[in-house]
Amino acid sequence: MQDFFLTAWPALQPVRAILLPAVLQCRMRNLRPCLLLLVAAVALAHAERPAADNLPNANLLQQPPRAETATSCPVVNAWSTPAEKSCYRTTPRYAETMAYVHRLAVAAPRQVRLETFGKTGEGRPLVAIVVSRNGIFTPVAVHAARRPVVFIQNAIHAGEMDGKDASLELLRDILITKKQARLIDKAVLVIVPIYNADGHEHFGPYNRINQNGPEQMGWRVNATQLNLNRDYLKADAPETRAFLRLWRRWLPDFFVDNHVTDGADYQYDTTFTVEIDGPAESWVRQSLEPELFRRVKATGHKIAPYLDFMGATPETGITAGAGTPRFSTGFAREQNRPGMLVEMHMLKDYRTRVTGNYEILRALLEVVNRDGAKLVAANQQADRETVARGKQHTAMQPLRWQATGETEPFQFEGYRWQVEHSDISGADWVQYTHEPITLTVPRQTKIHPVQEVRIPAAYIIPAEWTDVIARLELHGVAIKRLAREWTGEVESYRCQTPEWREYPFEGRHEAMWQRHSAESFGPERVQKKTQPPCEIEKAKRTFAAGSVVVSMQQRTARVAMQWLEPMAPDSALEWGFFDSIFEQKEYGEGYVLERLARRMLAADPKLKAEFEQKVATDAKFAANPRARLNWFLEHSPWWDQRIGLYPVGRLENLDGLPLQKPAPRKEADEDPDYEPDVPNRV
Ligand SMILES: [Zn+2]
């Protein structure tokens, strides 16, 4: 019936208009035709409008009619997912999704275990579905059997829930119909159906203006307006803390984060990229990626690498890059695990998107089941190499990467576009048609490190920086504490005062150095040889008992470096955890500083020349009486030497450190919100 309405809807409109008057004019002697007319009129009056018309942005998107795909709605049965039942007009709410998940768990108790790994800000349980062929559900047993663990995360941006509906179908086909049962022959799945659950329930038809359905969807950010996909390293949100607990517990071998694009229009419905830096890279590039292209293409979907263009239109070329660890896939890379970003194309209809997302997950799991041993071995090798580099004390660790600029020609399957001048914006307006075109565009293919630091033996964090230390523990970084006060030589960074972002970003005002903004840091520094904003100095410093020592001989050393190196792109300093070190806490009164300045100028001709030079060349300084007086305080013994001194020290060895015996590590399971073995329930 649905199909009939979708195709016939336009023709039915005039019929609807004449039916009711016809019924009214019916004579009682023509009872039977009158009754038929009445039934038809009631049916048509109550008929649901086809999906495309139900989207408030249908006219804005100007996509071709969706009847073509919707004419073949899936045959509905008891195990149809809510999206299938609606012929992909709708996506289920949190409660309906969890009800389906619980039904699966009850139907397949030997293969499914549900884990509640935390709660959202609004108190919704965060649920992970663990799927294992033979009832082995503990991470220790799974890792001991060298079975690859695949972590599939959905709805981090809860308006982009294609992965959730694809995952429900996949689970059904693995567990109930068994069409895809082989996908858990070796692999163990940890699937989070709705990660940003609070955002998901901020449900409505006006949440994604660029996106072609479903009729209503969730919202991008969590209940406190934090984008969870910028929060992986700083871990401000309760959802991120819960995620890190689940990550620590399972330490997956492969991580998938499902999204829907914004950006240009093109023919592809499925795009992806995999971030990895280490031994698994050759398997990802040479085996996995070609297989994903081949296997997804064979299902009729159009698949491409993730498409981010250099300019406003596709002919400018396709960029390459590496996410910093604020992003899910950048985080996975720093944890020595491949992280795959799936981006379904926003303008494709919902059915095409969900089924495309299904096919790329299926293809991934086929390859992971086939190559599981290789993947597990490569990950273990990555961990061993990280530990080994921590012993060398001479190795360099990249903190930031950029495209080298090298490109290869890429056959891009897009839609013809026109660029017109817009009277409204005053700039160019790109309008895509639906006329397919193929053109060759340059595609960046290589990235290289643009910021590296030498790996120390360990970092030492003064005990009082508790928030900074707590974040490391969330990431599973092992720490030891000083049993008593210790004084010794450490490498310390002294940092120029940064500028802070004027408007908040992710609830914080990031610290940035003018000449070293996130974009210009790497190659520009190399080319222009400007002073780095933080420079290492060696100094004897004293650390209180309880200060934290972070050895680099551990598998999470890269995460620790990204957090503790002050110039790393997502460091604690950059996110504002150390803002107070840049504050001047004691001031000189003007009448005192005037006398100090006069005495210093008379006593030191070199200092006098330096001051005069500063006044002559720095107009801002010259015009600021307070700054001019403060300059003398800065050059006097009264100046607080700790201003700009980064509190975290770098140690060249651990000799003589009075370390406490490590306390037994608190297991994730001990967390009150963590219920790893909740009984399956409906
Ligand atoms: Zn997204």
XYZ file of C-alpha atoms and ligand atoms in Angstrom, residues 156-158 160 208 220 227 229-230 257-262 341-343, ligand 1:
19
model
C 27.657 10.473 18.520
C 26.051 13.220 16.438
C 22.542 12.072 17.147
C 23.248 11.283 12.091
C 19.482 18.718 10.237
C 24.293 17.092 17.205
C 30.163 18.035 20.810
C 33.398 14.306 18.839
C 35.664 17.086 20.110
C 32.462 5.866 14.229
C 29.345 6.243 12.034
C 28.322 9.701 10.773
C 26.443 11.538 8.009
C 28.252 14.204 5.981
C 27.792 17.882 5.526
C 35.195 7.284 10.131
C 32.120 6.393 8.057
C 30.311 9.336 6.479
Zn 28.930 13.745 12.408
